[in-house]
Coordinates of C-alpha atoms in Angstrom, one line a residue:
Chain Z
M237 CA -11.3 87.9 -141.6
R238 CA -14.4 86.0 -140.3
A239 CA -15.9 82.9 -141.7
T240 CA -19.4 83.4 -142.6
A241 CA -20.8 81.1 -140.1
Q242 CA -18.8 83.2 -137.3
N243 CA -20.7 86.5 -138.8
A244 CA -23.8 84.6 -138.5
E245 CA -23.2 84.2 -134.6
L246 CA -21.9 87.5 -134.2
A247 CA -24.9 89.2 -135.2
L248 CA -26.9 87.3 -132.7
L249 CA -24.8 88.6 -130.0
L250 CA -24.9 92.2 -131.5
E251 CA -28.4 91.8 -131.8
V252 CA -29.1 91.1 -128.1
A253 CA -26.0 93.7 -127.0
G254 CA -28.3 96.8 -128.8
T255 CA -29.7 98.8 -126.5
P256 CA -32.5 100.2 -125.6
K257 CA -34.6 97.8 -127.5
P258 CA -37.9 98.2 -126.0
G259 CA -39.6 94.9 -125.1
N260 CA -37.0 92.7 -125.6
V261 CA -34.1 91.1 -123.6
D262 CA -31.0 93.7 -124.3
R263 CA -27.9 94.6 -122.4
H264 CA -29.6 96.8 -119.8
R265 CA -32.7 94.7 -119.5
E266 CA -33.7 90.8 -118.5
F267 CA -36.3 88.9 -117.3
D268 CA -35.8 86.5 -114.2
D269 CA -36.4 83.6 -116.7
L270 CA -35.0 85.0 -119.8
R271 CA -31.6 86.6 -119.2
F272 CA -28.9 88.2 -121.1
E273 CA -26.4 85.0 -120.6
H274 CA -29.3 82.8 -122.4
F275 CA -28.8 84.7 -125.2
L276 CA -24.9 84.8 -125.3
A277 CA -25.5 80.9 -124.8
G278 CA -28.1 80.2 -127.4
A279 CA -25.4 82.1 -129.9
V280 CA -22.4 79.9 -129.0
G281 CA -24.8 76.7 -129.1
A282 CA -26.2 77.6 -132.4
G283 CA -22.5 77.6 -133.9
D284 CA -22.5 74.0 -135.4
G285 CA -25.6 74.6 -137.2
L286 CA -24.6 78.2 -138.5
S287 CA -21.7 76.3 -140.1
A288 CA -23.7 73.4 -141.6
A289 CA -25.6 76.8 -143.0
T290 CA -22.5 77.1 -145.2
E291 CA -21.9 73.7 -146.1
T292 CA -23.6 73.3 -149.3
D293 CA -23.8 69.8 -148.7
V294 CA -26.1 70.0 -145.7
G295 CA -29.9 70.8 -146.3
V296 CA -30.9 74.4 -145.0
G297 CA -33.5 72.4 -142.9
E298 CA -31.3 70.4 -141.5
A299 CA -28.7 73.2 -140.7
F300 CA -31.7 75.2 -139.3
E301 CA -32.6 71.9 -137.0
T302 CA -29.2 71.7 -135.9
A303 CA -28.6 75.5 -134.7
V304 CA -31.9 74.9 -133.0
E305 CA -31.2 72.6 -131.0
G306 CA -27.5 73.7 -130.3
M307 CA -29.6 77.3 -129.6
A308 CA -31.9 75.4 -127.1
D309 CA -29.2 74.4 -124.9
Q310 CA -29.4 76.8 -122.0
R311 CA -32.2 77.6 -119.5
G312 CA -33.8 80.6 -120.9
G313 CA -36.2 78.5 -123.6
N314 CA -36.3 79.9 -126.8
T315 CA -34.0 82.7 -127.5
Q316 CA -33.4 82.9 -130.9
F317 CA -35.5 80.6 -133.3
G318 CA -36.9 83.5 -135.4
A319 CA -33.4 85.0 -135.6
L320 CA -31.9 81.5 -136.7
L321 CA -34.9 81.2 -139.2
L322 CA -33.4 83.9 -140.9
V323 CA -29.7 84.0 -140.6
V324 CA -29.3 80.3 -141.7
P325 CA -30.8 80.6 -145.3
L326 CA -28.9 84.1 -145.5
A327 CA -26.0 82.6 -144.6
R328 CA -26.5 80.0 -147.1
A329 CA -27.1 82.7 -149.7
A330 CA -24.0 84.3 -149.0
K331 CA -22.0 80.5 -149.1
R332 CA -23.5 80.6 -153.0
G333 CA -21.8 84.1 -153.3
N334 CA -25.2 85.7 -154.1
L335 CA -26.0 87.5 -150.4
S336 CA -29.0 89.5 -152.0
P337 CA -32.9 89.5 -151.9
D338 CA -32.7 87.0 -155.4
G339 CA -29.8 85.0 -153.8
V340 CA -32.1 84.5 -150.8
A341 CA -35.0 83.5 -152.8
E342 CA -33.2 80.8 -154.9
V343 CA -32.2 79.3 -151.9
V344 CA -36.0 79.4 -150.7
A345 CA -37.2 77.9 -154.0
D346 CA -34.5 75.4 -153.8
T347 CA -36.1 73.7 -150.5
T348 CA -37.2 70.2 -150.6
V349 CA -39.5 68.0 -148.4
E350 CA -36.7 67.0 -146.3
D351 CA -36.0 70.5 -145.6
A352 CA -39.7 70.9 -144.4
C353 CA -39.5 68.2 -142.2
A354 CA -36.1 69.1 -140.5
F355 CA -38.0 72.5 -139.8
Y356 CA -41.0 70.4 -138.1
R357 CA -38.5 68.7 -136.1
A358 CA -36.6 72.1 -134.9
F359 CA -39.9 72.4 -133.1
D360 CA -39.2 69.4 -130.8
H361 CA -36.4 71.0 -129.2
V362 CA -37.8 74.2 -127.9
D363 CA -41.3 75.9 -126.9
V364 CA -42.1 78.7 -129.8
S365 CA -45.3 80.8 -129.6
V366 CA -47.2 80.5 -132.6
R367 CA -50.5 81.0 -134.1
D368 CA -52.9 78.3 -134.8
P369 CA -52.6 77.2 -138.3
P370 CA -55.4 78.2 -140.9
E371 CA -58.4 76.4 -140.9
G372 CA -58.2 72.7 -142.1
L373 CA -54.5 72.8 -141.6
D374 CA -54.4 71.1 -138.2
P375 CA -52.1 67.9 -139.4
L376 CA -49.9 70.9 -140.4
D377 CA -49.4 72.5 -137.1
V378 CA -45.9 73.1 -136.3
R379 CA -46.2 72.5 -132.9
R380 CA -46.9 69.1 -133.7
G381 CA -43.3 68.9 -134.5
S382 CA -41.6 65.7 -135.8
D383 CA -45.1 64.1 -135.4
A384 CA -46.1 66.0 -138.3
V385 CA -43.5 64.9 -140.5
D386 CA -45.2 62.2 -142.0
E387 CA -48.1 64.4 -143.1
I388 CA -45.5 66.5 -144.8
E389 CA -43.9 63.6 -146.6
S390 CA -47.4 62.3 -147.9
R391 CA -48.4 65.7 -148.6
S392 CA -44.7 66.5 -150.4
I393 CA -45.0 70.0 -148.8
T394 CA -41.4 71.9 -149.3
L395 CA -39.9 74.1 -146.7
Q396 CA -40.7 76.8 -149.0
Q397 CA -44.6 76.2 -149.3
V398 CA -44.6 75.7 -145.1
M399 CA -43.3 79.4 -145.0
E400 CA -46.3 80.5 -147.6
L401 CA -49.0 78.7 -145.3
S402 CA -47.5 80.8 -142.4
A403 CA -46.5 84.3 -144.5
G404 CA -49.8 86.0 -143.5
R405 CA -49.5 85.7 -139.7
D406 CA -45.6 85.4 -139.1
G407 CA -43.1 88.2 -140.1
V408 CA -40.5 85.6 -140.4
A409 CA -42.2 83.3 -142.8
R410 CA -43.1 86.5 -145.0
E411 CA -39.2 87.4 -145.0
W412 CA -38.9 83.7 -146.9
T413 CA -41.6 84.8 -149.2
E414 CA -40.9 88.3 -150.0
G415 CA -37.0 88.3 -150.6
F416 CA -36.2 89.3 -147.1
E417 CA -37.4 92.7 -148.1
R418 CA -37.2 93.9 -144.6
T419 CA -34.0 92.3 -143.3
F420 CA -32.1 93.8 -146.2
R421 CA -33.7 97.2 -145.5
A422 CA -32.6 96.6 -141.9
A423 CA -29.3 96.1 -143.0
D424 CA -29.1 99.1 -145.4
A425 CA -30.2 101.5 -142.2
I426 CA -27.4 99.6 -140.1
A427 CA -24.9 100.2 -142.4
G428 CA -25.8 103.8 -143.3
G429 CA -26.0 104.6 -139.5
E430 CA -23.5 106.3 -137.3
G431 CA -21.9 105.2 -134.5
P432 CA -21.2 101.9 -132.6
V433 CA -23.2 99.0 -134.4
T434 CA -25.1 98.0 -131.1
D435 CA -26.4 101.5 -131.2
R436 CA -27.3 101.4 -134.9
A437 CA -29.0 98.3 -134.3
A438 CA -31.0 99.7 -131.4
E439 CA -32.0 102.6 -133.7
T440 CA -33.0 100.4 -136.5
Y441 CA -34.8 97.9 -134.0
L442 CA -37.2 101.1 -132.9
W443 CA -37.6 102.1 -136.6
L444 CA -38.4 98.8 -138.2
L445 CA -41.1 99.0 -135.1
S446 CA -42.5 102.1 -135.8
R447 CA -43.1 100.8 -139.4
E448 CA -44.9 97.8 -139.0
P449 CA -46.8 96.1 -136.4
D450 CA -44.8 93.1 -134.9
T451 CA -46.2 89.9 -135.6
F452 CA -44.9 87.9 -132.4
V453 CA -46.7 90.9 -130.6
A454 CA -49.9 90.0 -132.6
T455 CA -49.3 86.5 -131.9
N456 CA -49.5 86.8 -128.1
H457 CA -51.4 89.9 -127.5
G458 CA -53.6 90.5 -130.5
R459 CA -53.0 92.6 -133.4
E460 CA -54.8 95.6 -131.8
T461 CA -52.1 95.7 -129.2
A462 CA -49.6 95.1 -132.1
N463 CA -50.6 98.3 -133.8
S464 CA -50.7 100.2 -130.5
V465 CA -47.0 99.6 -129.8
M466 CA -46.3 100.3 -133.4
V467 CA -48.0 103.9 -133.0
R468 CA -46.1 104.1 -129.4
A469 CA -42.7 103.3 -131.1
Q470 CA -43.3 106.2 -133.5
E471 CA -43.7 108.7 -130.6
A472 CA -41.2 107.0 -128.8
R473 CA -38.6 108.0 -131.6
E474 CA -40.0 111.5 -131.8
G475 CA -39.8 112.1 -128.3
G476 CA -36.3 111.3 -127.7
E477 CA -34.0 109.4 -125.1
D478 CA -36.3 109.7 -122.1
L479 CA -39.3 108.4 -123.9
V480 CA -37.8 105.4 -125.5
E481 CA -36.8 104.4 -122.1
A482 CA -40.3 105.1 -121.0
F483 CA -41.5 103.0 -123.5
A484 CA -39.2 100.0 -122.8
E485 CA -40.2 100.0 -119.2
S486 CA -43.9 99.8 -120.0
L487 CA -43.4 97.1 -122.7
V488 CA -41.6 95.0 -120.1
E489 CA -44.2 95.2 -117.7
S490 CA -46.7 94.3 -119.8
G491 CA -45.0 91.7 -120.9
I492 CA -44.8 92.5 -124.6
N493 CA -41.9 91.4 -126.4
P494 CA -41.4 92.1 -130.2
G495 CA -39.5 89.4 -130.9
T496 CA -39.9 89.5 -134.9
T497 CA -38.5 92.9 -134.9
A498 CA -35.5 91.9 -133.1
D499 CA -35.4 88.7 -135.4
L500 CA -35.1 91.1 -138.6
I501 CA -32.5 93.1 -136.5
A502 CA -30.1 89.8 -136.0
G503 CA -30.5 89.0 -140.1
G504 CA -29.9 92.6 -140.9
L505 CA -26.9 92.6 -138.8
F506 CA -25.7 89.3 -140.6
V507 CA -25.8 90.9 -144.0
A508 CA -24.4 94.0 -143.1
L509 CA -21.4 92.2 -141.5
E510 CA -21.3 89.4 -144.1
R511 CA -21.0 92.4 -146.8
D512 CA -18.4 94.2 -144.6
E513 CA -20.6 97.3 -144.7
V514 CA -20.3 97.4 -141.0
R515 CA -17.0 96.6 -139.1
V516 CA -16.8 95.8 -135.3
Chain W
M184 CA -24.4 69.5 -124.5
R185 CA -21.9 72.2 -125.3
A186 CA -18.5 71.2 -126.7
T187 CA -15.2 72.2 -124.6
A188 CA -14.7 74.8 -127.2
Q189 CA -18.0 76.1 -126.8
N190 CA -17.5 76.2 -122.9
A191 CA -14.4 78.2 -123.7
E192 CA -16.0 80.8 -125.7
L193 CA -18.8 81.2 -123.7
A194 CA -16.5 81.6 -120.7
L195 CA -15.1 84.9 -122.8
L196 CA -18.6 86.3 -123.4
L197 CA -20.1 85.7 -119.8
E198 CA -16.7 87.1 -118.4
V199 CA -17.3 90.5 -120.3
A200 CA -21.1 90.2 -119.5
G201 CA -20.8 90.3 -115.8
T202 CA -21.4 93.8 -114.1
P203 CA -20.2 95.6 -112.0
K204 CA -16.5 94.6 -112.9
P205 CA -14.7 98.0 -112.0
G206 CA -12.2 99.0 -114.2
N207 CA -13.1 96.7 -117.1
V208 CA -15.5 96.7 -120.1
D209 CA -18.6 95.1 -119.1
R210 CA -22.4 95.2 -119.8
H211 CA -22.9 98.7 -118.5
R212 CA -19.6 100.1 -119.1
E213 CA -17.3 100.8 -122.1
F214 CA -14.6 103.4 -123.4
D215 CA -14.9 105.0 -126.9
D216 CA -12.2 102.9 -128.3
L217 CA -13.0 99.7 -126.8
R218 CA -16.3 98.3 -126.5
F219 CA -18.5 95.6 -125.5
E220 CA -18.9 94.7 -128.9
H221 CA -15.5 94.2 -129.7
F222 CA -15.0 91.6 -126.9
L223 CA -18.2 90.0 -128.5
A224 CA -16.3 90.0 -131.7
G225 CA -12.9 88.6 -130.1
A226 CA -14.9 85.7 -128.3
V227 CA -16.5 84.8 -131.6
G228 CA -13.2 85.4 -133.6
A229 CA -10.9 83.1 -131.3
G230 CA -13.2 80.1 -131.8
D231 CA -10.8 78.7 -134.2
G232 CA -8.0 78.5 -132.0
L233 CA -10.1 77.6 -129.0
S234 CA -11.3 74.4 -131.1
A235 CA -7.7 73.7 -132.3
A236 CA -7.1 73.8 -128.8
T237 CA -9.1 70.7 -128.1
E238 CA -7.6 69.1 -131.0
T239 CA -4.5 66.8 -129.3
D240 CA -2.6 67.3 -132.4
V241 CA -2.3 70.7 -132.5
G242 CA 0.5 72.2 -130.1
V243 CA -0.9 74.3 -127.5
G244 CA 1.1 77.1 -128.7
E245 CA -0.4 76.9 -132.1
A246 CA -3.9 76.9 -131.0
F247 CA -3.2 80.2 -128.6
E248 CA -1.6 81.7 -131.4
T249 CA -4.7 80.9 -133.7
A250 CA -6.9 81.8 -131.1
V251 CA -5.0 85.5 -130.8
E252 CA -5.4 86.0 -134.6
G253 CA -8.9 85.5 -134.3
M254 CA -9.6 87.4 -131.3
A255 CA -7.9 90.4 -132.8
D256 CA -9.8 90.5 -135.9
Q257 CA -11.9 93.5 -134.1
R258 CA -10.9 97.3 -133.6
G259 CA -10.9 97.3 -130.1
G260 CA -7.4 95.9 -130.0
N261 CA -6.2 93.6 -127.2
T262 CA -9.4 92.1 -126.1
Q263 CA -8.9 88.9 -124.3
F264 CA -5.0 87.7 -124.9
G265 CA -4.7 87.0 -121.3
A266 CA -8.0 85.1 -120.9
L267 CA -7.0 83.3 -123.9
L268 CA -3.6 82.5 -122.4
L269 CA -5.7 80.7 -119.7
V270 CA -8.2 79.0 -121.4
V271 CA -6.4 77.5 -124.1
P272 CA -4.5 75.0 -121.7
L273 CA -7.4 74.4 -119.7
A274 CA -9.4 73.6 -122.7
R275 CA -6.3 71.3 -123.6
A276 CA -6.3 69.7 -120.2
A277 CA -10.1 69.0 -120.3
K278 CA -9.7 67.2 -123.5
R279 CA -6.9 65.1 -122.0
G280 CA -9.8 64.3 -119.4
N281 CA -8.3 66.0 -116.5
L282 CA -9.3 69.5 -115.7
S283 CA -7.6 70.1 -112.5
P284 CA -4.6 71.4 -111.2
D285 CA -2.4 68.3 -111.9
G286 CA -3.7 67.8 -115.2
V287 CA -3.1 71.6 -116.5
A288 CA 0.0 71.3 -114.8
E289 CA 0.7 68.6 -117.1
V290 CA -0.4 70.2 -120.0
V291 CA 2.3 73.0 -119.0
A292 CA 5.2 70.4 -118.4
D293 CA 4.4 68.8 -122.2
T294 CA 4.9 72.1 -124.0
T295 CA 7.7 72.5 -126.2
V296 CA 10.0 75.1 -128.1
E297 CA 7.5 75.0 -131.0
D298 CA 4.7 76.1 -128.4
A299 CA 7.0 79.0 -127.3
C300 CA 7.6 80.3 -130.7
A301 CA 4.1 80.3 -132.0
F302 CA 3.5 81.9 -128.3
Y303 CA 5.8 84.9 -129.6
R304 CA 4.3 84.7 -133.0
A305 CA 0.9 85.7 -131.3
F306 CA 2.5 89.0 -130.2
D307 CA 2.7 89.9 -134.0
H308 CA -1.3 90.0 -134.1
V309 CA -2.0 92.6 -131.3
D310 CA -0.3 95.1 -128.7
V311 CA -0.1 93.7 -125.4
S312 CA 0.9 95.6 -122.7
V313 CA 3.8 93.8 -120.9
R314 CA 6.5 94.8 -118.7
D315 CA 9.9 95.0 -119.7
P316 CA 12.1 91.5 -119.7
P317 CA 14.1 90.8 -116.5
E318 CA 17.9 92.4 -116.8
G319 CA 19.7 90.5 -119.7
L320 CA 17.0 88.9 -121.4
D321 CA 16.1 91.7 -123.8
P322 CA 16.7 89.0 -126.7
L323 CA 13.4 87.6 -125.2
D324 CA 11.4 90.6 -125.1
V325 CA 8.0 88.9 -126.0
R326 CA 7.0 92.4 -127.9
R327 CA 9.6 91.2 -130.3
G328 CA 7.0 88.7 -131.8
S329 CA 8.4 86.4 -134.4
D330 CA 11.5 88.4 -134.6
A331 CA 12.6 86.4 -131.4
V332 CA 12.0 83.3 -132.6
D333 CA 15.4 82.6 -133.9
E334 CA 16.7 83.4 -130.1
I335 CA 14.0 80.9 -128.7
E336 CA 15.1 78.2 -131.0
S337 CA 18.9 78.4 -130.5
R338 CA 18.4 78.4 -126.8
S339 CA 15.6 75.9 -126.5
I340 CA 13.4 77.8 -124.7
T341 CA 9.8 75.9 -124.1
L342 CA 6.7 77.7 -123.4
Q343 CA 7.1 76.5 -120.1
Q344 CA 10.0 78.0 -119.2
V345 CA 8.7 81.3 -120.9
M346 CA 6.1 81.7 -118.6
E347 CA 8.5 80.9 -115.6
L348 CA 10.5 84.0 -116.9
S349 CA 7.4 86.2 -116.4
A350 CA 5.9 84.7 -112.9
G351 CA 7.2 87.0 -110.8
R352 CA 5.7 90.2 -112.8
D353 CA 2.6 88.4 -114.6
G354 CA -0.5 87.0 -113.0
V355 CA -1.4 85.0 -116.0
A356 CA 2.0 83.2 -116.6
R357 CA 2.0 82.9 -112.6
E358 CA -1.1 80.6 -113.3
W359 CA 1.2 78.8 -115.5
T360 CA 3.6 78.0 -112.7
E361 CA 1.1 77.5 -110.1
G362 CA -0.9 75.0 -111.2
F363 CA -3.6 77.7 -112.0
E364 CA -4.4 78.0 -108.7
R365 CA -6.2 81.5 -108.7
T366 CA -8.4 80.4 -111.7
F367 CA -9.9 77.0 -109.9
R368 CA -10.1 79.0 -106.8
A369 CA -12.2 81.3 -109.0
A370 CA -14.3 78.7 -110.4
D371 CA -14.6 77.3 -106.9
A372 CA -16.3 80.8 -106.0
I373 CA -18.4 81.3 -109.0
A374 CA -19.7 77.6 -108.7
G375 CA -20.6 78.2 -105.0
G376 CA -22.2 81.3 -105.4
E377 CA -26.1 82.3 -106.1
G378 CA -27.9 83.6 -108.7
P379 CA -27.3 84.4 -112.5
V380 CA -23.8 83.3 -113.1
T381 CA -22.7 86.7 -114.7
D382 CA -23.6 88.1 -111.4
R383 CA -21.3 85.7 -109.6
A384 CA -18.8 86.1 -111.9
A385 CA -18.8 89.9 -111.1
E386 CA -18.6 89.0 -107.4
T387 CA -15.8 86.8 -107.6
Y388 CA -14.1 89.4 -109.6
L389 CA -14.1 91.9 -106.9
W390 CA -13.1 89.5 -104.4
L391 CA -10.1 88.2 -106.2
L392 CA -9.2 92.1 -106.9
S393 CA -9.8 92.8 -103.1
R394 CA -7.3 89.9 -102.1
E395 CA -4.2 90.5 -104.4
P396 CA -2.6 93.3 -106.7
D397 CA -3.7 93.2 -110.2
T398 CA -0.4 92.8 -112.2
F399 CA -1.8 94.2 -115.2
V400 CA -2.4 97.3 -113.1
A401 CA 1.0 97.0 -111.7
T402 CA 2.6 96.9 -115.2
N403 CA 0.8 99.8 -116.4
H404 CA 0.5 102.1 -113.1
G405 CA 3.1 100.6 -110.7
R406 CA 2.7 98.6 -107.9
E407 CA 1.8 100.9 -105.2
T408 CA -1.4 101.9 -107.3
A409 CA -2.2 98.1 -108.0
N410 CA -1.9 98.3 -104.2
S411 CA -4.4 100.6 -103.7
V412 CA -6.5 99.4 -106.2
M413 CA -6.7 96.0 -103.7
V414 CA -7.7 98.1 -100.6
R415 CA -10.5 99.9 -102.1
A416 CA -11.6 96.7 -103.6
Q417 CA -11.9 95.6 -100.3
E418 CA -13.3 98.4 -99.2
A419 CA -16.0 98.6 -101.8
R420 CA -17.0 95.0 -101.0
E421 CA -17.8 96.0 -97.5
G422 CA -19.5 99.1 -98.4
G423 CA -22.3 97.7 -100.7
E424 CA -23.6 98.3 -104.0
D425 CA -23.4 102.0 -104.1
L426 CA -19.6 102.3 -103.3
V427 CA -18.8 99.6 -105.7
E428 CA -20.2 101.6 -108.5
A429 CA -18.6 104.3 -107.2
F430 CA -15.2 102.6 -107.2
A431 CA -16.4 101.4 -110.9
E432 CA -16.3 105.2 -112.1
S433 CA -13.3 106.0 -110.5
L434 CA -11.2 103.3 -111.8
V435 CA -12.8 104.1 -115.1
E436 CA -11.6 108.0 -114.8
S437 CA -8.4 107.1 -114.0
G438 CA -8.0 104.5 -116.8
I439 CA -7.1 102.1 -114.4
N440 CA -8.0 98.3 -115.7
P441 CA -7.6 95.1 -113.6
G442 CA -7.4 92.9 -116.4
T443 CA -5.3 90.2 -115.1
T444 CA -8.3 89.7 -112.8
A445 CA -10.8 89.8 -115.4
D446 CA -8.6 87.0 -117.6
L447 CA -8.8 85.0 -113.9
I448 CA -12.4 85.1 -114.0
A449 CA -12.6 84.0 -117.7
G450 CA -10.4 80.9 -117.0
G451 CA -12.6 80.2 -113.9
L452 CA -15.9 80.7 -115.7
F453 CA -14.6 78.2 -118.2
V454 CA -13.5 75.5 -115.6
A455 CA -16.9 76.0 -113.7
L456 CA -18.8 75.4 -117.4
E457 CA -16.8 72.8 -118.2
R458 CA -17.4 70.6 -115.1
D459 CA -20.6 71.6 -115.2
E460 CA -20.8 73.3 -112.0
V461 CA -22.5 76.2 -113.2
R462 CA -25.3 76.1 -115.9
V463 CA -26.5 78.7 -118.4

């Protein structure tokens, strides 16, 4: 039986292997500077941090920072930051024996100021696209990385509170504040599908994309574009394989990359693997 | 920096990601019962054994058996047995600080009867296609798995000696007896190539395939077929991309799978990664 940390790593690998996953790197599509192999190396590199996520004497924040540092040890840049931000607390919940919305909400509620500091330090290892912080919160801009740690400490902000500040703008942070609802929904869809797991993951990706605007797209291209991508995802789903491929090509050409939706799939794959609801 | 065991795991992943790799599973080709995802799970599952390969107090045979047991924990069957049989002693040589033909020859020379027993036990975990043993050596047929262990012990046969018995028929065993010559040659070719590492791996695969008959093909389809595959690999290389794709299709249709050549690529990728001669 695979260990929890191995399921976490495999989830990252299965996520990137699923195709077609319009707008994201997959087995059949990559960019010159962000290739399939970077995701393979990112998943392997995250291994130590994923193991740490299953060691209950290591903080969730520290485990995340270790995972990000290892993930970033390849030339593609940010491959799996958001995915790790979902998978690490889920792995901790699994280790505690309660891989459920309640279980992961407890993990979130238990986070400390030290976890928040480690989360900020993770931004030192890799460039991540994020929105500007809410007005008046510039000192807490995550892009400051470890430079913001004094501020976090002096304000006694926990990692849960950090996520609450971003939940309105960032779909991964929103999972933290809403019991990982979309992640568990993705897990159920993947588990309920048919055929090879990478195909199910790709189908679930398109389904999620057609239901809610991707916040990573909104961050980089504005909310209108994110809405349009959502509508087109629904059209592509209804139109069948050729339309999905055409949609994929068009997103790549426009440089539009629904990264948050891919992150949710990685989280969902982990849940489904760990619950033994899908077998590879 | 990636640990040695992580480079070993990444080598397995990059090997299967390289395309086109005529006759083998790659990013663009798979079989109904042996899919890309099985290789991802195989690589992740091998992780504990690959770590053990870098712990000098664990026998090489035991590390190999652990790696195979973990690799086999997926539904595709034998995905990376031969690759692990190359990568495990190479990882040990790297850990000893001498990743070279001489260094790995020392690892081979140091193998014990206990390593041989563990190697036989590895066959309990997965079905492997192998030739009948040489005449009079039925008691040492590897397919007997742990049932052969008493025989190995009573004859005091080391793992090096086991490999010597198979070197004439099996390209992986031959690496053990010839200082991993082809593996290091593959590493040099991959390191000397240009472009993404998975492309280089695929090119080197075709080059190796065009130079020597693949022993896995010889085992399953006879030496004549293996020779013909070698000649056609050379023609495909000379003919360019379309011919390579056509060659790939034809091998898949005939169920011909040059697995030993793929194993050598995995070994070569590990050497090139570990020597920092290729970067991902």
